[in-house]
Amino acid sequence: SESLTVSELAKELGKEPSEIIKKLFMVGVMATINQELEKEAIELIAGEYGVEVEEEVVLDATDFEAMEIIDDEKDLQIRPPVVTIMGHVDHGKTTLLDSIRNTKVTAGEAGGITQHIGAYQVVVEEKKITFLDTPGHAAFTTMRARGAKVTDITILVVAADDGVMPQTIEAINHAKAAEVPIIVAVNKMDKEAANPDRVMQELMEHGLVAEEWGGDTIFCKLSALSGEGIDQLLEMILLVSEVEELKANPNRRAVGTVVEAQLDKGRGSVATLLVQNGTLKVGDPIVVGNTFGRVRAMVNDIGRRVKEVGPSTPVEITGLNDVPLAGDRFMVFEDEKTARQIGELRAQKQLEQQRGEKTRVSLDDLFEQI
Ligand code: GDP
Ligand code: MG
């Protein structure tokens, strides 16, 4: 059966019921001896004694993957691509991001406050493209380390006057490992010393062969500084995006990833989320990493208050109990009670993992001393 009373669980574990009640109290569950326990609580307490509860008996209610709703193919709609920019230091990543953002901000928005929320969207030929403003390497390493896949396309910036450098190669390896398509932006074409052929030659040695040389990698020659060639790059992003057939279901509860988060003196926990599937709405009960809350307010990338946002949209939210980490996954639940329970269980689980890790570390230390 999926449920046990406190006394039954105590018997299973060979412990006194009073001890179990105490343990439950310590994780915030008030229970009497004949109370039926939820499976999460059973798993938690059993875990405390190093006892694993069998999979078919208790599902892990803290596992987002396991809880994920699988969409019906017919509910899926085209969504904007999420793009990150990578490349060697000083090759022009920041300049390119700024340049795309500035040239594509519509007249009405130009006077508005463009606030930095770690991601932004532009509209090209009535189609949206989402850019992650975080350094590409961080987006790949920290987010991927946490199991999040956020990038659909990566732009590899290589300065035409400098060529392939160590971080260029590192970026290629990250993108390949994540199986993310690469578009090469050969930057600084305005410079006297620009040598795009050399860049193509050097990248070929790393498996990126330009289309004009018979390969299948798109190369865009541009100048992030002057803006020359940027329109063509954006068109290429849309082209690759179409080939990838990126889809999501806007008519479901939202799931996605934390882009960045911090504690704001006035507003409390502020997190930029990338909605990857579904629609996120003000008032939604939400679990974000190991914290939870209710979406109090949402502000988009141009500083406007919004009530709901669909797939591939970055949005800044308030209303969380604590500050999550970049790369944490988030999931909306049907009611606040469920969000709270799952959030608390996840926090508890994290604490236990930390405790477990600490024990292991200290054992290792001991071993080294011997
Ligand atoms: P990042 O380290 O990759 O983010 O590089 P930045 O965007 O900070 O650019 C490094 C330097 O290169 C800055 O001084 C930029 O002004 C300059 N830069 C970037 N793009 C271009 C370009 O297209 N042409 C020229 N001439 N300079 C550029
Ligand atoms: Mg930079």
Short mmCIF file of N, CA, C and O in Angstrom, two decimals, residues 5-126:
data_model
loop_
_atom_site.label_atom_id
_atom_site.label_comp_id
_atom_site.label_asym_id
_atom_site.label_seq_id
_atom_site.Cartn_x
_atom_site.Cartn_y
_atom_site.Cartn_z
N THR A 5 0.64 4.16 8.76
CA THR A 5 0.47 5.04 9.93
C THR A 5 1.83 5.19 10.60
O THR A 5 2.77 4.45 10.30
N VAL A 6 1.89 6.11 11.55
CA VAL A 6 3.14 6.34 12.28
C VAL A 6 3.60 5.06 12.97
O VAL A 6 4.77 4.66 12.88
N SER A 7 2.66 4.37 13.61
CA SER A 7 3.07 3.16 14.34
C SER A 7 3.51 2.05 13.38
O SER A 7 4.44 1.31 13.67
N GLU A 8 2.83 1.96 12.23
CA GLU A 8 3.25 0.96 11.25
C GLU A 8 4.65 1.24 10.72
O GLU A 8 5.47 0.33 10.57
N LEU A 9 4.90 2.53 10.46
CA LEU A 9 6.22 2.91 9.96
C LEU A 9 7.30 2.62 11.01
O LEU A 9 8.37 2.09 10.70
N ALA A 10 6.97 2.94 12.27
CA ALA A 10 7.91 2.70 13.36
C ALA A 10 8.26 1.21 13.42
O ALA A 10 9.42 0.84 13.58
N LYS A 11 7.24 0.37 13.26
CA LYS A 11 7.43 -1.07 13.31
C LYS A 11 8.33 -1.53 12.16
O LYS A 11 9.27 -2.31 12.36
N GLU A 12 8.03 -1.02 10.96
CA GLU A 12 8.83 -1.35 9.78
C GLU A 12 10.31 -1.01 10.00
O GLU A 12 11.19 -1.73 9.56
N LEU A 13 10.53 0.11 10.66
CA LEU A 13 11.90 0.59 10.84
C LEU A 13 12.54 0.05 12.12
O LEU A 13 13.71 0.30 12.37
N GLY A 14 11.73 -0.63 12.94
CA GLY A 14 12.23 -1.13 14.21
C GLY A 14 12.55 -0.02 15.19
O GLY A 14 13.54 -0.08 15.93
N LYS A 15 11.73 1.02 15.19
CA LYS A 15 11.95 2.16 16.10
C LYS A 15 10.71 2.40 16.96
O LYS A 15 9.64 1.88 16.68
N GLU A 16 10.90 3.22 17.98
CA GLU A 16 9.76 3.61 18.80
C GLU A 16 8.91 4.65 18.07
O GLU A 16 9.48 5.57 17.47
N PRO A 17 7.58 4.55 18.14
CA PRO A 17 6.73 5.56 17.50
C PRO A 17 7.05 6.98 17.97
O PRO A 17 7.03 7.92 17.17
N SER A 18 7.41 7.11 19.24
CA SER A 18 7.72 8.46 19.75
C SER A 18 8.91 9.08 19.01
O SER A 18 8.96 10.28 18.77
N GLU A 19 9.86 8.22 18.66
CA GLU A 19 11.04 8.70 17.94
C GLU A 19 10.65 9.18 16.53
O GLU A 19 11.14 10.21 16.05
N ILE A 20 9.74 8.41 15.91
CA ILE A 20 9.26 8.78 14.56
C ILE A 20 8.51 10.12 14.62
O ILE A 20 8.70 10.99 13.77
N ILE A 21 7.67 10.24 15.65
CA ILE A 21 6.90 11.47 15.81
C ILE A 21 7.83 12.67 15.97
O ILE A 21 7.63 13.72 15.39
N LYS A 22 8.89 12.45 16.72
CA LYS A 22 9.87 13.52 16.94
C LYS A 22 10.54 13.91 15.61
O LYS A 22 10.68 15.08 15.27
N LYS A 23 10.93 12.90 14.86
CA LYS A 23 11.56 13.14 13.56
C LYS A 23 10.62 13.91 12.64
O LYS A 23 11.04 14.83 11.93
N LEU A 24 9.36 13.50 12.64
CA LEU A 24 8.38 14.16 11.79
C LEU A 24 8.23 15.62 12.20
O LEU A 24 8.16 16.52 11.36
N PHE A 25 8.19 15.83 13.50
CA PHE A 25 8.05 17.18 14.03
C PHE A 25 9.22 18.05 13.54
O PHE A 25 9.05 19.20 13.16
N MET A 26 10.40 17.46 13.51
CA MET A 26 11.58 18.21 13.10
C MET A 26 11.56 18.60 11.63
O MET A 26 12.23 19.54 11.22
N VAL A 27 10.80 17.86 10.82
CA VAL A 27 10.67 18.27 9.42
C VAL A 27 9.36 19.01 9.18
O VAL A 27 8.90 19.18 8.05
N GLY A 28 8.72 19.41 10.27
CA GLY A 28 7.54 20.26 10.14
C GLY A 28 6.23 19.52 9.98
O GLY A 28 5.22 20.10 9.60
N VAL A 29 6.22 18.21 10.28
CA VAL A 29 4.97 17.45 10.17
C VAL A 29 4.49 17.06 11.58
O VAL A 29 5.20 16.39 12.32
N MET A 30 3.32 17.54 11.94
CA MET A 30 2.73 17.19 13.23
C MET A 30 1.94 15.90 13.04
O MET A 30 1.04 15.85 12.22
N ALA A 31 2.28 14.87 13.77
CA ALA A 31 1.58 13.59 13.57
C ALA A 31 1.30 12.91 14.90
O ALA A 31 2.05 13.05 15.86
N THR A 32 0.17 12.18 14.92
CA THR A 32 -0.14 11.35 16.07
C THR A 32 0.15 9.90 15.70
O THR A 32 0.35 9.59 14.52
N ILE A 33 0.12 9.02 16.69
CA ILE A 33 0.58 7.64 16.48
C ILE A 33 -0.23 6.88 15.42
O ILE A 33 0.32 6.09 14.67
N ASN A 34 -1.53 7.18 15.32
CA ASN A 34 -2.34 6.44 14.35
C ASN A 34 -2.58 7.19 13.05
O ASN A 34 -3.38 6.78 12.22
N GLN A 35 -1.86 8.26 12.90
CA GLN A 35 -2.05 9.07 11.69
C GLN A 35 -1.44 8.41 10.47
O GLN A 35 -0.35 7.85 10.51
N GLU A 36 -2.20 8.50 9.36
CA GLU A 36 -1.67 8.01 8.09
C GLU A 36 -0.67 9.03 7.56
O GLU A 36 -0.95 10.22 7.54
N LEU A 37 0.48 8.53 7.11
CA LEU A 37 1.49 9.45 6.60
C LEU A 37 1.46 9.47 5.08
O LEU A 37 1.22 8.45 4.44
N GLU A 38 1.75 10.63 4.53
CA GLU A 38 1.85 10.72 3.07
C GLU A 38 3.15 10.08 2.66
O GLU A 38 4.12 10.02 3.42
N LYS A 39 3.17 9.63 1.40
CA LYS A 39 4.34 8.88 0.95
C LYS A 39 5.64 9.68 1.03
O LYS A 39 6.69 9.14 1.29
N GLU A 40 5.51 11.00 0.82
CA GLU A 40 6.72 11.84 0.89
C GLU A 40 7.32 11.77 2.29
O GLU A 40 8.53 11.69 2.46
N ALA A 41 6.44 11.83 3.30
CA ALA A 41 6.90 11.80 4.69
C ALA A 41 7.53 10.45 5.01
O ALA A 41 8.57 10.38 5.68
N ILE A 42 6.90 9.40 4.51
CA ILE A 42 7.43 8.05 4.77
C ILE A 42 8.84 7.93 4.19
O ILE A 42 9.77 7.46 4.85
N GLU A 43 8.98 8.41 2.97
CA GLU A 43 10.26 8.33 2.29
C GLU A 43 11.33 9.13 3.05
O GLU A 43 12.46 8.68 3.23
N LEU A 44 10.89 10.29 3.49
CA LEU A 44 11.79 11.18 4.20
C LEU A 44 12.31 10.54 5.49
O LEU A 44 13.51 10.50 5.76
N ILE A 45 11.38 10.01 6.28
CA ILE A 45 11.75 9.42 7.56
C ILE A 45 12.57 8.15 7.35
O ILE A 45 13.60 7.95 8.00
N ALA A 46 12.14 7.33 6.40
CA ALA A 46 12.90 6.11 6.11
C ALA A 46 14.33 6.47 5.71
O ALA A 46 15.29 5.84 6.14
N GLY A 47 14.42 7.54 4.92
CA GLY A 47 15.73 8.01 4.47
C GLY A 47 16.64 8.40 5.62
O GLY A 47 17.85 8.17 5.59
N GLU A 48 16.03 8.98 6.63
CA GLU A 48 16.79 9.39 7.82
C GLU A 48 17.49 8.19 8.46
O GLU A 48 18.53 8.33 9.09
N TYR A 49 16.89 7.02 8.31
CA TYR A 49 17.48 5.81 8.89
C TYR A 49 18.26 5.02 7.85
O TYR A 49 18.58 3.85 8.04
N GLY A 50 18.46 5.64 6.70
CA GLY A 50 19.22 4.97 5.65
C GLY A 50 18.45 3.85 4.99
O GLY A 50 19.03 2.97 4.37
N VAL A 51 17.12 3.87 5.13
CA VAL A 51 16.30 2.82 4.52
C VAL A 51 15.68 3.38 3.24
O VAL A 51 15.09 4.45 3.24
N GLU A 52 15.87 2.63 2.15
CA GLU A 52 15.29 3.09 0.89
C GLU A 52 13.91 2.51 0.71
O GLU A 52 13.70 1.30 0.86
N VAL A 53 12.96 3.37 0.41
CA VAL A 53 11.60 2.90 0.17
C VAL A 53 11.52 2.46 -1.28
O VAL A 53 12.05 3.13 -2.16
N GLU A 54 10.89 1.32 -1.50
CA GLU A 54 10.84 0.78 -2.86
C GLU A 54 10.14 1.74 -3.81
O GLU A 54 9.13 2.34 -3.48
N GLU A 55 10.71 1.81 -5.03
CA GLU A 55 10.24 2.75 -6.05
C GLU A 55 8.74 2.64 -6.31
O GLU A 55 8.03 3.63 -6.33
N GLU A 56 8.25 1.43 -6.49
CA GLU A 56 6.83 1.28 -6.86
C GLU A 56 5.91 1.64 -5.70
O GLU A 56 4.74 1.94 -5.91
N VAL A 57 6.45 1.64 -4.50
CA VAL A 57 5.62 2.00 -3.35
C VAL A 57 5.51 3.51 -3.24
O VAL A 57 4.44 4.06 -3.09
N VAL A 58 6.65 4.18 -3.35
CA VAL A 58 6.65 5.63 -3.18
C VAL A 58 7.33 6.33 -4.36
O VAL A 58 8.48 6.07 -4.66
N LEU A 59 6.58 7.19 -5.00
CA LEU A 59 7.15 8.00 -6.08
C LEU A 59 7.88 9.17 -5.46
O LEU A 59 7.50 9.66 -4.40
N ASP A 60 8.92 9.65 -6.11
CA ASP A 60 9.61 10.82 -5.59
C ASP A 60 8.87 12.09 -6.00
O ASP A 60 8.93 12.53 -7.15
N ALA A 61 8.16 12.63 -5.05
CA ALA A 61 7.32 13.80 -5.33
C ALA A 61 8.13 15.07 -5.48
O ALA A 61 7.59 16.14 -5.74
N THR A 62 9.45 14.97 -5.30
CA THR A 62 10.25 16.18 -5.45
C THR A 62 10.93 16.22 -6.81
O THR A 62 11.63 17.17 -7.12
N ASP A 63 10.73 15.19 -7.61
CA ASP A 63 11.43 15.08 -8.89
C ASP A 63 10.60 15.72 -10.00
O ASP A 63 9.62 15.16 -10.46
N PHE A 64 11.04 16.89 -10.44
CA PHE A 64 10.30 17.61 -11.48
C PHE A 64 10.16 16.78 -12.75
O PHE A 64 9.12 16.77 -13.39
N GLU A 65 11.24 16.11 -13.13
CA GLU A 65 11.21 15.31 -14.36
C GLU A 65 10.07 14.29 -14.29
O GLU A 65 9.33 14.12 -15.24
N ALA A 66 9.97 13.66 -13.12
CA ALA A 66 8.95 12.63 -12.96
C ALA A 66 7.55 13.23 -12.99
O ALA A 66 6.59 12.57 -13.38
N MET A 67 7.44 14.48 -12.57
CA MET A 67 6.13 15.12 -12.50
C MET A 67 5.73 15.79 -13.80
O MET A 67 4.60 16.20 -13.97
N GLU A 68 6.71 15.94 -14.69
CA GLU A 68 6.50 16.69 -15.93
C GLU A 68 5.33 16.11 -16.75
O GLU A 68 5.24 14.91 -16.97
N ILE A 69 4.46 17.00 -17.18
CA ILE A 69 3.35 16.60 -18.05
C ILE A 69 3.91 16.41 -19.46
O ILE A 69 4.64 17.25 -19.96
N ILE A 70 3.60 15.29 -20.06
CA ILE A 70 4.04 15.07 -21.44
C ILE A 70 2.95 15.63 -22.36
O ILE A 70 1.79 15.23 -22.29
N ASP A 71 3.34 16.54 -23.22
CA ASP A 71 2.37 17.18 -24.11
C ASP A 71 1.99 16.28 -25.27
O ASP A 71 2.80 15.53 -25.78
N ASP A 72 0.75 16.44 -25.67
CA ASP A 72 0.26 15.79 -26.87
C ASP A 72 0.82 16.56 -28.07
O ASP A 72 0.83 17.79 -28.05
N GLU A 73 1.26 15.85 -29.07
CA GLU A 73 1.83 16.49 -30.27
C GLU A 73 0.89 17.57 -30.83
O GLU A 73 1.32 18.63 -31.25
N LYS A 74 -0.41 17.30 -30.77
CA LYS A 74 -1.38 18.25 -31.36
C LYS A 74 -1.50 19.56 -30.58
O LYS A 74 -2.01 20.55 -31.10
N ASP A 75 -1.03 19.57 -29.34
CA ASP A 75 -1.09 20.79 -28.53
C ASP A 75 0.13 21.69 -28.72
O ASP A 75 0.20 22.79 -28.18
N LEU A 76 1.12 21.18 -29.45
CA LEU A 76 2.37 21.92 -29.58
C LEU A 76 2.30 23.01 -30.65
O LEU A 76 1.72 22.82 -31.71
N GLN A 77 2.88 24.16 -30.33
CA GLN A 77 2.94 25.27 -31.27
C GLN A 77 4.39 25.76 -31.38
O GLN A 77 5.18 25.59 -30.46
N ILE A 78 4.69 26.39 -32.51
CA ILE A 78 6.03 26.94 -32.73
C ILE A 78 6.35 27.95 -31.63
O ILE A 78 5.52 28.75 -31.24
N ARG A 79 7.56 27.87 -31.09
CA ARG A 79 8.00 28.84 -30.08
C ARG A 79 9.29 29.53 -30.55
O ARG A 79 10.00 28.98 -31.40
N PRO A 80 9.59 30.69 -29.98
CA PRO A 80 10.82 31.38 -30.38
C PRO A 80 12.07 30.60 -29.94
O PRO A 80 12.04 29.89 -28.94
N PRO A 81 13.17 30.76 -30.69
CA PRO A 81 14.42 30.12 -30.27
C PRO A 81 15.05 30.88 -29.10
O PRO A 81 14.87 32.09 -28.97
N VAL A 82 15.78 30.14 -28.27
CA VAL A 82 16.54 30.77 -27.18
C VAL A 82 18.02 30.69 -27.56
O VAL A 82 18.55 29.59 -27.79
N VAL A 83 18.64 31.84 -27.66
CA VAL A 83 19.99 31.94 -28.22
C VAL A 83 20.98 32.41 -27.15
O VAL A 83 20.67 33.33 -26.39
N THR A 84 22.15 31.77 -27.10
CA THR A 84 23.23 32.28 -26.24
C THR A 84 24.42 32.64 -27.12
O THR A 84 24.57 32.11 -28.22
N ILE A 85 25.24 33.53 -26.61
CA ILE A 85 26.41 33.99 -27.36
C ILE A 85 27.66 33.56 -26.61
O ILE A 85 27.79 33.77 -25.41
N MET A 86 28.57 32.90 -27.35
CA MET A 86 29.81 32.43 -26.74
C MET A 86 30.99 32.90 -27.57
O MET A 86 30.83 33.29 -28.71
N GLY A 87 32.15 32.79 -26.99
CA GLY A 87 33.35 33.15 -27.73
C GLY A 87 34.46 33.62 -26.80
O GLY A 87 34.23 33.81 -25.60
N HIS A 88 35.64 33.82 -27.37
CA HIS A 88 36.80 34.23 -26.58
C HIS A 88 36.61 35.64 -26.03
O HIS A 88 35.90 36.45 -26.62
N VAL A 89 37.25 35.90 -24.91
CA VAL A 89 37.16 37.22 -24.29
C VAL A 89 37.61 38.31 -25.28
O VAL A 89 38.54 38.10 -26.06
N ASP A 90 36.89 39.41 -25.27
CA ASP A 90 37.19 40.58 -26.12
C ASP A 90 36.88 40.38 -27.61
O ASP A 90 37.21 41.24 -28.42
N HIS A 91 36.26 39.28 -27.96
CA HIS A 91 35.93 39.08 -29.36
C HIS A 91 34.62 39.79 -29.76
O HIS A 91 34.28 39.83 -30.93
N GLY A 92 33.91 40.33 -28.73
CA GLY A 92 32.75 41.18 -29.04
C GLY A 92 31.38 40.64 -28.65
O GLY A 92 30.37 41.09 -29.17
N LYS A 93 31.33 39.72 -27.70
CA LYS A 93 30.05 39.14 -27.26
C LYS A 93 29.11 40.21 -26.71
O LYS A 93 27.95 40.32 -27.12
N THR A 94 29.62 40.99 -25.77
CA THR A 94 28.78 42.01 -25.13
C THR A 94 28.35 43.07 -26.14
O THR A 94 27.19 43.47 -26.18
N THR A 95 29.28 43.47 -26.98
CA THR A 95 28.97 44.48 -28.01
C THR A 95 27.87 43.96 -28.94
O THR A 95 26.94 44.69 -29.29
N LEU A 96 27.96 42.70 -29.31
CA LEU A 96 26.96 42.11 -30.21
C LEU A 96 25.59 42.07 -29.53
O LEU A 96 24.58 42.45 -30.14
N LEU A 97 25.55 41.60 -28.27
CA LEU A 97 24.28 41.54 -27.54
C LEU A 97 23.64 42.93 -27.43
O LEU A 97 22.44 43.09 -27.64
N ASP A 98 24.49 43.93 -27.12
CA ASP A 98 23.98 45.31 -26.98
C ASP A 98 23.48 45.83 -28.31
O ASP A 98 22.43 46.48 -28.40
N SER A 99 24.26 45.54 -29.34
CA SER A 99 23.94 46.03 -30.66
C SER A 99 22.61 45.45 -31.16
O SER A 99 21.76 46.16 -31.69
N ILE A 100 22.41 44.15 -30.97
CA ILE A 100 21.15 43.51 -31.39
C ILE A 100 20.00 44.13 -30.62
O ILE A 100 18.97 44.49 -31.18
N ARG A 101 20.21 44.30 -29.34
CA ARG A 101 19.15 44.84 -28.49
C ARG A 101 18.79 46.27 -28.89
O ARG A 101 17.62 46.60 -29.05
N ASN A 102 19.80 47.08 -29.12
CA ASN A 102 19.55 48.48 -29.45
C ASN A 102 18.92 48.68 -30.82
O ASN A 102 18.04 49.51 -30.98
N THR A 103 19.37 47.89 -31.79
CA THR A 103 18.82 48.10 -33.13
C THR A 103 17.39 47.57 -33.23
O THR A 103 16.64 48.00 -34.10
N LYS A 104 17.04 46.66 -32.35
CA LYS A 104 15.73 46.03 -32.49
C LYS A 104 14.67 46.53 -31.51
O LYS A 104 13.56 46.06 -31.50
N VAL A 105 15.05 47.48 -30.68
CA VAL A 105 14.05 48.04 -29.77
C VAL A 105 13.16 48.98 -30.58
O VAL A 105 13.65 49.87 -31.27
N THR A 106 11.85 48.77 -30.54
CA THR A 106 10.95 49.57 -31.36
C THR A 106 10.86 50.99 -30.81
O THR A 106 11.17 51.25 -29.64
N ALA A 107 10.45 51.89 -31.67
CA ALA A 107 10.43 53.31 -31.32
C ALA A 107 9.70 53.58 -30.01
O ALA A 107 10.19 54.34 -29.18
N GLY A 108 8.57 52.97 -29.82
CA GLY A 108 7.77 53.21 -28.62
C GLY A 108 8.48 52.81 -27.35
O GLY A 108 8.27 53.39 -26.28
N GLU A 109 9.35 51.84 -27.49
CA GLU A 109 10.05 51.33 -26.30
C GLU A 109 11.36 52.06 -26.04
O GLU A 109 11.91 51.98 -24.95
N ALA A 110 11.81 52.78 -27.06
CA ALA A 110 13.15 53.38 -26.98
C ALA A 110 13.31 54.28 -25.76
O ALA A 110 14.37 54.30 -25.14
N GLY A 111 12.25 55.03 -25.43
CA GLY A 111 12.36 55.94 -24.29
C GLY A 111 12.18 55.24 -22.96
O GLY A 111 12.51 55.78 -21.92
N GLY A 112 11.66 54.03 -23.01
CA GLY A 112 11.36 53.29 -21.78
C GLY A 112 12.61 52.82 -21.08
O GLY A 112 13.71 52.89 -21.61
N ILE A 113 12.41 52.38 -19.88
CA ILE A 113 13.54 51.87 -19.11
C ILE A 113 13.83 50.46 -19.61
O ILE A 113 12.99 49.57 -19.48
N THR A 114 15.00 50.26 -20.17
CA THR A 114 15.37 48.89 -20.49
C THR A 114 16.16 48.39 -19.29
O THR A 114 17.22 48.90 -18.97
N GLN A 115 15.55 47.46 -18.60
CA GLN A 115 16.24 46.99 -17.42
C GLN A 115 16.93 45.67 -17.70
O GLN A 115 16.54 44.93 -18.59
N HIS A 116 17.96 45.43 -16.94
CA HIS A 116 18.73 44.22 -17.17
C HIS A 116 18.12 43.07 -16.38
O HIS A 116 18.13 43.06 -15.17
N ILE A 117 17.55 42.11 -17.08
CA ILE A 117 17.01 40.96 -16.36
C ILE A 117 17.71 39.67 -16.79
O ILE A 117 17.27 38.58 -16.49
N GLY A 118 18.82 39.80 -17.50
CA GLY A 118 19.59 38.60 -17.85
C GLY A 118 19.17 37.93 -19.13
O GLY A 118 19.74 36.92 -19.54
N ALA A 119 18.15 38.49 -19.78
CA ALA A 119 17.69 37.94 -21.05
C ALA A 119 16.79 38.96 -21.71
O ALA A 119 16.21 39.79 -21.03
N TYR A 120 16.71 38.91 -23.03
CA TYR A 120 15.78 39.81 -23.71
C TYR A 120 15.28 39.19 -25.01
O TYR A 120 15.83 38.23 -25.51
N GLN A 121 14.21 39.79 -25.52
CA GLN A 121 13.60 39.31 -26.75
C GLN A 121 13.61 40.40 -27.80
O GLN A 121 13.40 41.56 -27.49
N VAL A 122 13.87 40.00 -29.04
CA VAL A 122 13.72 40.96 -30.14
C VAL A 122 12.73 40.38 -31.14
O VAL A 122 12.47 39.16 -31.14
N VAL A 123 12.16 41.25 -31.96
CA VAL A 123 11.22 40.80 -32.99
C VAL A 123 11.85 41.08 -34.35
O VAL A 123 12.24 42.20 -34.64
N VAL A 124 11.97 40.03 -35.14
CA VAL A 124 12.52 40.14 -36.49
C VAL A 124 11.50 39.54 -37.44
O VAL A 124 11.12 38.38 -37.28
N GLU A 125 11.07 40.33 -38.41
CA GLU A 125 10.07 39.84 -39.37
C GLU A 125 8.89 39.21 -38.64
O GLU A 125 8.42 38.13 -38.98
N GLU A 126 8.43 39.90 -37.62
CA GLU A 126 7.29 39.47 -36.81
C GLU A 126 7.52 38.16 -36.05
O GLU A 126 6.58 37.56 -35.54
#
